[in-house]
CSV table of C-alpha atoms and ligand atoms in Angstrom, one decimal:
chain,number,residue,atom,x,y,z
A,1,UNK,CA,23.7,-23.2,-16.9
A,2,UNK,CA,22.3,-26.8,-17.4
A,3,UNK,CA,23.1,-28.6,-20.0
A,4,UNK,CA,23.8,-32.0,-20.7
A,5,UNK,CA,25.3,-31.9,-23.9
A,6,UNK,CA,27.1,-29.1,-26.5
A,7,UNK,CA,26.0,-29.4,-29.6
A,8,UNK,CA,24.8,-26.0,-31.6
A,9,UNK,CA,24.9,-22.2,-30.5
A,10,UNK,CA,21.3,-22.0,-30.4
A,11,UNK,CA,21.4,-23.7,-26.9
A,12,UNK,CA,22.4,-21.5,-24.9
A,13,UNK,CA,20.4,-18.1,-23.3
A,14,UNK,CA,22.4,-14.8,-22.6
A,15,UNK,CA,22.5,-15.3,-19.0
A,16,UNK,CA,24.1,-19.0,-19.7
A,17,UNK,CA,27.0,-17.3,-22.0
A,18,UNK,CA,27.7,-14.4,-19.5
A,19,UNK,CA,28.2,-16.4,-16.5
A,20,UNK,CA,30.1,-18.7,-19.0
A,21,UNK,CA,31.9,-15.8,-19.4
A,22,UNK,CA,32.8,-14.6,-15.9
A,23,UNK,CA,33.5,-18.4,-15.0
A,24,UNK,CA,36.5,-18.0,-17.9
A,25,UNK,CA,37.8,-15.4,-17.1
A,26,UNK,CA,38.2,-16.1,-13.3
A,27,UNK,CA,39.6,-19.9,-14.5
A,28,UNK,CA,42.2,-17.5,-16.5
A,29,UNK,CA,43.3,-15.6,-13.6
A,30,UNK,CA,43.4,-18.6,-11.0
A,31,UNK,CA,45.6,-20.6,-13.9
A,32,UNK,CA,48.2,-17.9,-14.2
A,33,UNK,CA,48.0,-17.5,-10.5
A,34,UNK,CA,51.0,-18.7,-8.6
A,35,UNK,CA,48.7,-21.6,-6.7
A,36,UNK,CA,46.0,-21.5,-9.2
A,37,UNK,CA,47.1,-24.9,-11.7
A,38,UNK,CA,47.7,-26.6,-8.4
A,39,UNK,CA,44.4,-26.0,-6.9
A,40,UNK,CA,42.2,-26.4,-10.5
A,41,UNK,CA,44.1,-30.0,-10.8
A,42,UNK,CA,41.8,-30.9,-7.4
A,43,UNK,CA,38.2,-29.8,-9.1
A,44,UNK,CA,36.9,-32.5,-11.3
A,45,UNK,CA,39.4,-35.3,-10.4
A,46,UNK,CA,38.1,-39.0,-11.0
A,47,UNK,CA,36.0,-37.4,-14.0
A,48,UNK,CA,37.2,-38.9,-17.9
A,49,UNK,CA,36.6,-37.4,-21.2
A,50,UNK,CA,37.1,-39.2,-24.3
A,51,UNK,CA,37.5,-37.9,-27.6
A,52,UNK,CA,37.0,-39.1,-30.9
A,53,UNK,CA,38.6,-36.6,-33.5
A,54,UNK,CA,37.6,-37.5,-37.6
A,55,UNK,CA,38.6,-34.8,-38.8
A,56,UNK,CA,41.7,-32.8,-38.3
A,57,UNK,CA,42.6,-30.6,-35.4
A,58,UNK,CA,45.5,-29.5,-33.6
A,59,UNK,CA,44.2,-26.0,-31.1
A,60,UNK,CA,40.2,-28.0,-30.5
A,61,UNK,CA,41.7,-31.1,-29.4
A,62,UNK,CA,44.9,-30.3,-27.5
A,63,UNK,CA,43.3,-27.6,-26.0
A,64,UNK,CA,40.2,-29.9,-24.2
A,65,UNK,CA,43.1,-32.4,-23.4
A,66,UNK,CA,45.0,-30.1,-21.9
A,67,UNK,CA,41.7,-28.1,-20.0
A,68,UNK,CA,40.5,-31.8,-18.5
A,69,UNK,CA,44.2,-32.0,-17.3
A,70,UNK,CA,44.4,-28.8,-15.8
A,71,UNK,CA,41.1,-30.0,-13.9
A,72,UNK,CA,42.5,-33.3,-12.5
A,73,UNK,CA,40.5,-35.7,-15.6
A,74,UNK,CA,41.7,-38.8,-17.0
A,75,UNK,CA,41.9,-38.5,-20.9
A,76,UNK,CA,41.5,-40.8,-23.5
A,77,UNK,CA,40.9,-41.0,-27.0
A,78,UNK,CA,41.2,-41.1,-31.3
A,79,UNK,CA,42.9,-38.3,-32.9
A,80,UNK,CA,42.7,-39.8,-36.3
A,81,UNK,CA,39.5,-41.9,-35.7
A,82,UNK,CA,38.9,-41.6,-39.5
A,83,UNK,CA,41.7,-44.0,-40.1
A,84,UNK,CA,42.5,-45.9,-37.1
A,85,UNK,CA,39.4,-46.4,-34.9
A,86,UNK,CA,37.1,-49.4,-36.3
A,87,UNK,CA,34.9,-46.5,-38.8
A,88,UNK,CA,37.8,-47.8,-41.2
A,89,UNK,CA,36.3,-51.4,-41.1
A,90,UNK,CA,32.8,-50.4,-41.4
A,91,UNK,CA,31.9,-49.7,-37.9
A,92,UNK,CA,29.2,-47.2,-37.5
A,93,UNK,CA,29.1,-43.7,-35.4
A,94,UNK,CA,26.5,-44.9,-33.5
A,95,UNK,CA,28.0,-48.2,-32.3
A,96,UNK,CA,31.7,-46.1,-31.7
A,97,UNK,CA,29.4,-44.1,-29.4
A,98,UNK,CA,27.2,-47.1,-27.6
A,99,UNK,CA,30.8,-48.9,-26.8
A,100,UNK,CA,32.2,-45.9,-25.6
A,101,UNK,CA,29.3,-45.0,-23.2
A,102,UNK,CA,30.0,-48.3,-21.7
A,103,UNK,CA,33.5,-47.4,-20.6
A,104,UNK,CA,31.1,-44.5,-18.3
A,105,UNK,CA,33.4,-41.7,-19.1
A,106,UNK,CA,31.5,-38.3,-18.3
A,107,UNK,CA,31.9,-36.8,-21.5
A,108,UNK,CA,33.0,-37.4,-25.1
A,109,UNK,CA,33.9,-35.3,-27.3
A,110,UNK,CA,33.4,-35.2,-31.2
A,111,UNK,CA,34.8,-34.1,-34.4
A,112,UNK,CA,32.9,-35.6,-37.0
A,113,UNK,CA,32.9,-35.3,-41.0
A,114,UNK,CA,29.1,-35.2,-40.9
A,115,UNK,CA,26.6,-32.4,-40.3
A,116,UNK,CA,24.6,-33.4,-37.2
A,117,UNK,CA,27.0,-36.5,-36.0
A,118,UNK,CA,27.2,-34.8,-32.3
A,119,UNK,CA,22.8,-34.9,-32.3
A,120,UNK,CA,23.0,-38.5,-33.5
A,121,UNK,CA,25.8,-39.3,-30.6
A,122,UNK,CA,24.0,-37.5,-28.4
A,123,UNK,CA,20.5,-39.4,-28.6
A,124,UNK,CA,23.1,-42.2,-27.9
A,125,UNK,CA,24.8,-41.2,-25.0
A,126,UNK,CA,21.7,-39.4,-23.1
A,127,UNK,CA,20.5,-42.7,-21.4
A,128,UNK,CA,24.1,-43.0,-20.1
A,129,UNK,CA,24.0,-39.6,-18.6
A,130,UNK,CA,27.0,-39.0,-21.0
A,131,UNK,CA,28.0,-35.3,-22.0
A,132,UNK,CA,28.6,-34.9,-26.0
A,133,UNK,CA,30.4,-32.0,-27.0
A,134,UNK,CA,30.4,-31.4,-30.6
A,135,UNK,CA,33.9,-30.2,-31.6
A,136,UNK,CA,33.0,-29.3,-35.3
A,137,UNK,CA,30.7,-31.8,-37.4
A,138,UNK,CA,31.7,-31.2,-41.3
A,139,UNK,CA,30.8,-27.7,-42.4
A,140,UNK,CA,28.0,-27.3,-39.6
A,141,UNK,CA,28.6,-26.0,-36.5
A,142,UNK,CA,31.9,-25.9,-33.9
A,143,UNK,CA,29.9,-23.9,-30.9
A,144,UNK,CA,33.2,-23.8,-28.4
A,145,UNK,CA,35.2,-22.3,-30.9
A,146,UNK,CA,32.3,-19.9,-31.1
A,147,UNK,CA,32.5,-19.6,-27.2
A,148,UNK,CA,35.9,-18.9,-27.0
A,149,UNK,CA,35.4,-16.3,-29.9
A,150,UNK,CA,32.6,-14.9,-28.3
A,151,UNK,CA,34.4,-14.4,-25.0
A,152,UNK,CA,37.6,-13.0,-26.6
A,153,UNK,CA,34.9,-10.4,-27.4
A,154,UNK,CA,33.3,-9.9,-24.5
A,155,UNK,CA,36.5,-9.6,-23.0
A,156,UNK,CA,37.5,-7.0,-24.9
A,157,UNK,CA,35.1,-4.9,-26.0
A,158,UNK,CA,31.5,-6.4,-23.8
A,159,UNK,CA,29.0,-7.5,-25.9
A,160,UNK,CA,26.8,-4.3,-26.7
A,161,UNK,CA,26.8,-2.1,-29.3
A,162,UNK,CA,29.7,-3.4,-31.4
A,163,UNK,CA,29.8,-4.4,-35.1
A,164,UNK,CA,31.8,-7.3,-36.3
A,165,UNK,CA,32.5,-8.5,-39.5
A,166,UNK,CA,32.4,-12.3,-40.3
A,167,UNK,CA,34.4,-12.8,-43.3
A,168,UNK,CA,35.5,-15.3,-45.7
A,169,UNK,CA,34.1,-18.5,-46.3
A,170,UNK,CA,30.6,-18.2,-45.0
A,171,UNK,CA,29.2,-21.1,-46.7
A,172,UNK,CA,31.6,-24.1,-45.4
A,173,UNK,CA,33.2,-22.0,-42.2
A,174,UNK,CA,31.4,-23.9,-39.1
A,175,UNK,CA,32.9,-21.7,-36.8
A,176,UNK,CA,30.8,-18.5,-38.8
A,177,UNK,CA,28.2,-20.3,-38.4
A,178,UNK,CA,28.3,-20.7,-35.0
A,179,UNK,CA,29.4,-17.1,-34.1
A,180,UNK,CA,26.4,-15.8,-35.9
A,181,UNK,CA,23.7,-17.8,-34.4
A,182,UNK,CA,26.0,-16.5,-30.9
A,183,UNK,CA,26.2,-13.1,-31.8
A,184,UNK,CA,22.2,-12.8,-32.6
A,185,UNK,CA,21.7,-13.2,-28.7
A,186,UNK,CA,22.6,-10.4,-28.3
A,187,UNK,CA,20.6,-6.9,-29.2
A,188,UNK,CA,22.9,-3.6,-30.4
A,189,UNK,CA,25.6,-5.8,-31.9
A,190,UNK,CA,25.1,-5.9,-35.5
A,191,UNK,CA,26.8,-8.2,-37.9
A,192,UNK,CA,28.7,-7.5,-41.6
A,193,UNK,CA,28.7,-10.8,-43.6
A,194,UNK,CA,31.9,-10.1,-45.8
A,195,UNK,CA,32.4,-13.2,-48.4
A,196,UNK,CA,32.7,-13.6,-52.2
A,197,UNK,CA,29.4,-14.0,-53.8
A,198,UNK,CA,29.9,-17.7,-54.5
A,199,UNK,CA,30.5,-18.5,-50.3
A,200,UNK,CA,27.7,-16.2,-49.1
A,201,UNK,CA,26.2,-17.3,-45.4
A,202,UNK,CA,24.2,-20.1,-45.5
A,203,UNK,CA,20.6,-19.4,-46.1
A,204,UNK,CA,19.5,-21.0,-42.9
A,205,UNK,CA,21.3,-18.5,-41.0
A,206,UNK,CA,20.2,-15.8,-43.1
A,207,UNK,CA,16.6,-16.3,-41.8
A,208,UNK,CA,17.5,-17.1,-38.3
A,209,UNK,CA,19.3,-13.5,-38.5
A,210,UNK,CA,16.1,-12.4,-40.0
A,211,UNK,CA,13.6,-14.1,-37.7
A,212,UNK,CA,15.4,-12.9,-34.3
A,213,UNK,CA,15.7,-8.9,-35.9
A,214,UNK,CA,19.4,-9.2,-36.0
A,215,UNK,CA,20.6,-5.9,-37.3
A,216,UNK,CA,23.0,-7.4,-40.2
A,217,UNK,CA,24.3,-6.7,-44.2
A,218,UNK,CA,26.0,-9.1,-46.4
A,219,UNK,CA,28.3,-7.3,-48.8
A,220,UNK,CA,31.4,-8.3,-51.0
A,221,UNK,CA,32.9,-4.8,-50.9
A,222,UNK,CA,36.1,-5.0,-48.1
A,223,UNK,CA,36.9,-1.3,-47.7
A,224,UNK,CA,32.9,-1.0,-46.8
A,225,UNK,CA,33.0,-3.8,-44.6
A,226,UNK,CA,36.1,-2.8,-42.9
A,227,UNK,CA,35.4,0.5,-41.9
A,228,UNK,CA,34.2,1.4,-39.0
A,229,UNK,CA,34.0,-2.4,-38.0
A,230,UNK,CA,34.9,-3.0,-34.4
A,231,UNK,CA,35.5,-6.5,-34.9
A,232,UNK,CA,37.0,-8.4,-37.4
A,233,UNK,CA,36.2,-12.2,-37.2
A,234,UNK,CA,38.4,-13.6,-40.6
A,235,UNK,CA,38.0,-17.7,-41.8
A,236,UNK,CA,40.0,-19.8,-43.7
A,237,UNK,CA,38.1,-20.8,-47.5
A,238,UNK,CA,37.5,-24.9,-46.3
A,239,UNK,CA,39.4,-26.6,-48.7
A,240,UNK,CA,38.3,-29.8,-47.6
A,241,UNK,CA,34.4,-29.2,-48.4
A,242,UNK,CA,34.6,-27.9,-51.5
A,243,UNK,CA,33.3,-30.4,-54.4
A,244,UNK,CA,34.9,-28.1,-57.1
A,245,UNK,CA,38.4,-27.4,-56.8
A,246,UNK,CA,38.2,-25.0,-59.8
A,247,UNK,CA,36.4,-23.1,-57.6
A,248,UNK,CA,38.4,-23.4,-54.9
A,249,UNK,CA,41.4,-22.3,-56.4
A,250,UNK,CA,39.4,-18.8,-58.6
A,251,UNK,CA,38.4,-17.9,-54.4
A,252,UNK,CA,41.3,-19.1,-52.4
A,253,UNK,CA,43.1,-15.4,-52.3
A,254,UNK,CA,40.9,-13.2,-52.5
A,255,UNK,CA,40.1,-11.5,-49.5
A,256,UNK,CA,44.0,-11.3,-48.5
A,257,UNK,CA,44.5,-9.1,-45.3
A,258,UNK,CA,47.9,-7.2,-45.7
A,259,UNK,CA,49.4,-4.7,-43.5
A,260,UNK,CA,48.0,-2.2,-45.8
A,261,UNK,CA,44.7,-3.5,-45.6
A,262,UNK,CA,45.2,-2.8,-42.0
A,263,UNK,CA,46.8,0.3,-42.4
A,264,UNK,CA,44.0,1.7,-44.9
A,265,UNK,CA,41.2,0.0,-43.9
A,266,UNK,CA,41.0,-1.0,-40.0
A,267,UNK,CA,39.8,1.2,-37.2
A,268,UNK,CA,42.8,2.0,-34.4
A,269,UNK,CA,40.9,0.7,-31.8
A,270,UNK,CA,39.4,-3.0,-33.5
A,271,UNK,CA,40.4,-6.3,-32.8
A,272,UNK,CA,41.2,-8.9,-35.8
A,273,UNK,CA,40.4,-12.5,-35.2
A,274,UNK,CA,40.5,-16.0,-36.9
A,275,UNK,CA,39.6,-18.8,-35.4
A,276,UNK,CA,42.9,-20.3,-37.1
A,277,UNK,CA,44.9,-22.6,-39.3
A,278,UNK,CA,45.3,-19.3,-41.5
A,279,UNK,CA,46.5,-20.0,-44.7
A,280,UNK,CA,46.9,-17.1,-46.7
A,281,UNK,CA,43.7,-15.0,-46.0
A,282,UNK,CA,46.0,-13.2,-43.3
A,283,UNK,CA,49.6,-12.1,-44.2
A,284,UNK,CA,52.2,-13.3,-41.5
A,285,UNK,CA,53.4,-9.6,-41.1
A,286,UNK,CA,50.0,-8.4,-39.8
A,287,UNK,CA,50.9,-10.7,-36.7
A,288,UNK,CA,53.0,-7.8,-35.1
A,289,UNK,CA,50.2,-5.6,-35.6
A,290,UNK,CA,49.0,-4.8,-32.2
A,291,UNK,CA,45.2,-5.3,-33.1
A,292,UNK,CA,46.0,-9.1,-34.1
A,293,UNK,CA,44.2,-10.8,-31.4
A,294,UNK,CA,44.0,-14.2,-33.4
A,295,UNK,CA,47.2,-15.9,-31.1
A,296,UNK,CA,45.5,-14.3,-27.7
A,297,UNK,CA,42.2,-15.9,-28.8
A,298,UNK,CA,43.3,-19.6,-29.4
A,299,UNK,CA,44.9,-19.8,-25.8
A,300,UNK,CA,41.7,-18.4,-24.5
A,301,UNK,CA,40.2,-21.2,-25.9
A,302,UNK,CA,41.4,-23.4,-22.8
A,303,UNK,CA,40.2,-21.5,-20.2
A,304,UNK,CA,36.8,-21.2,-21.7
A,305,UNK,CA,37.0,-25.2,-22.1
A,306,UNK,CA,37.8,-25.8,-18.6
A,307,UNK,CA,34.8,-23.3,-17.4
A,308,UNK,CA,32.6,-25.4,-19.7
A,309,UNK,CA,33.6,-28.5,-18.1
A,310,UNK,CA,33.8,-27.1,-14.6
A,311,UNK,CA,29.8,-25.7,-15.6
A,312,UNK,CA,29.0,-29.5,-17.2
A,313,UNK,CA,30.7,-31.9,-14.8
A,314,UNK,CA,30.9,-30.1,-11.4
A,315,UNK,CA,28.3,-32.5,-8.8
B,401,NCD,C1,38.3,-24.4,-37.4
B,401,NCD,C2,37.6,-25.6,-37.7
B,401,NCD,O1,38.1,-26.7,-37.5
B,401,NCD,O2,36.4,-25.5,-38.1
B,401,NCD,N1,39.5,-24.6,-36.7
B,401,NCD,C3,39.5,-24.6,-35.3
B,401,NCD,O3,38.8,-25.5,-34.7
B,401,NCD,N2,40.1,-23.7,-34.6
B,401,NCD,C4,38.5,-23.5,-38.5
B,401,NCD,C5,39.2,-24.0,-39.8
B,401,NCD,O4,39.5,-25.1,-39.9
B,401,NCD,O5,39.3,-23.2,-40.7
C-alpha cells in the first residue's frame, strides 16, 4: 500500500484494503498481547501527528491520539479548531495548513466543515512530504471510519457474497458515503440503500454504484430491507447539515430500531452496526442484543488507525 495521503474511499485497490486488513487484525492481537503495547510503543517513535478537529468528534480523534501513542508518536493538536485556532480571526485553511507543515510533523489530520478541505490541505502539504488524513470533511466523506467499518466486516463475515444494508441518512451521512464507494470494490457483495425518500444516497454515488456494476436497490420499505440482510450498517440523521429543521424534525424518528425490530425483522446470524453517536435511531435496549456489534466496532477503530499509520509512516 502506498499512499501519501487519506482522503476518499476511491483510493484504495482490494489488495491495499486486505492487507490493511490482516495488518489490523495482527496490530489487535499484538495490543492485547501480554508484551504487545510495550513492543508497538518502539515502531514509529520520533514520528508526530497533528490534528486539527472543526467539527466535533469524540471516538475519530481520541482514537488516532491514542493509536499514534500506542506507536511511540508525539501528538499535538486543535480539538475545537472552529473556535480556538486563528480560523476564528479570519485565518484561512490553507495558511493553518502551510504553518503547520512547517512544524515537519509526518502527518496531520483533519476534520473539516467543508466538502473537499482534506484535497485542498493536501495539495498543501504534498511538497512537504506531509501525510493528510481526512477525518470527515462536512457531509462528504470520513474514509477511516469506512475502514474500520469495512474491517469489522471482513472480520466477521469476509468480504464476499454478503448483503448489507446502509440505512438512514444517506444524503448527509459521510461515513455512508464512504462505505459504499468501499463496498463497491468488492464483487458478490450487494448493497440495500434503506433511507426516507427525502435522504436518499447521493446521486454521485448512485452512478458510481452504477458505473462499477455494483449489485444494489434503494428502498424505503424496512421489513424488505431487513430481511435476509447480513449486515446492517445504521446512521445517525446529521442534524448539523440540514438547512430545514422542519425537516429535520418530520425524519428524525423514523427508522427507530427496537428490540422488536430485531426480533421480527433481523436475521440470527447478522451483525448491526453504526458508526456512532446514536441518538435515537437505535433503542438502548438492543445493546444487549448479541448481534449489536456497534461498541466492538468503535474500539476496532484503533487498531485499524495504527495499521494505517504503521502502512503510511513506517521508513
Ligand atoms: C460520524 C461522523 O462524524 O461522520 N461519527 C464518527 O466519526 N464515528 C457519524 C456521525 O456523526 O453520525
Amino acid at each position: 500500500m502506498r499512499h501519501q495521503h487519506i482522503l476518499c474511499s476511491q483510493q484504495f485497490s482490494r489488495d491495499d484494503l486486505l492487507e490493511l486488513f490482516e495488518l489490523t487484525r495482527q496490530t489487535k492481537k499484538d495490543f492485547l498481547s501480554p508484551n504487545g503495547p510495550t513492543l508497538l510503543r518502539k515502531a514509529l517513535v520520533g514520528r508526530q501527528m497533528l490534528y486539527m478537529f472543526y467539527e466535533a468528534s469524540t471516538r475519530t480523534r481520541i482514537s488516532f491520539c491514542q493509536a499514534a501513542r500506542h506507536l511511540g508518536m508525539s501528538v499535538d493538536g486543535s480539538d475545537s479548531a472552529g473556535q480556538f485556532s486563528s480560523a476564528i480571526k479570519g485565518e484561512t485553511l490553507d495558511d493553518t495548513i502551510r504553518v503547520l507543515c512547517e512544524y515537519r510533523p509526518n502527518v496531520i489530520v483533519l476534520r473539516h466543515t467543508e466538502e473537499g478541505a482534506a484535497q485542498k490541505a493536501a495539495k498543501i502539504a504534498d511538497p512537504f512530504g506531509v501525510s493528510i488524513v481526512n477525518a470527515g470533511d462536512g457531509a462528504g466523506q470520513h474514509p477511516t471510519q469506512a475502514l474500520l467499518d469495512l474491517f469489522t466486516i471482513w472480520d466477521h463475515f469476509g468480504t464476499s457474497n454478503r448483503r448489507v444494508v446502509i440505512g438512514g441518512d444517506l444524503l448527509y451521512s459521510r461515513t455512508a458515503h464512504s462505505l459504499a464507494y468501499l463496498l463497491s470494490k468488492f464483487g458478490g457483495m450487494h448493497i440495500t440503500l434503506f433511507s426516507p425518500r427525502e435522504l436518499r444516497m447521493k446521486s454521485e454515488i448512485i452512478a458510481h454504484l452504477y458505473e462499477h456494476s455494483v449489485s444494489f436497490d434503494e428502498t424505503d420499505d424496512l421489513e424488505a430491507a431487513l430481511k435476509g440482510a447480513d449486515v446492517i450498517y445504521w446512521t445517525r440523521v446529521q442534524k448539523e447539515r440540514f438547512a430545514d429543521l422542519a425537516l429535520y424534525e418530520r425524519v428524525k424518528d423514523r427508522y427507530v430500531i427496537t428490540t422488536e425490530t430485531m426480533a421480527r425483522m433481523v436475521e440470527p446470524h447478522a451483525i448491526l452496526m453504526h458508526p456512532l453517536p446514536r441518538i435515537n435511531e437505535i433503542a438502548p435496549e438492543v445493546d444487549a442484543d448479541p448481534r449489536s456489534r456497534y461498541f466492538e466496532q468503535a474500539g476496532n477503530g484503533m487498531y485499524l488507525r495504527m495499521a494505517l499509520f504503521l502502512k503510511l509512516l513506517a521508513a
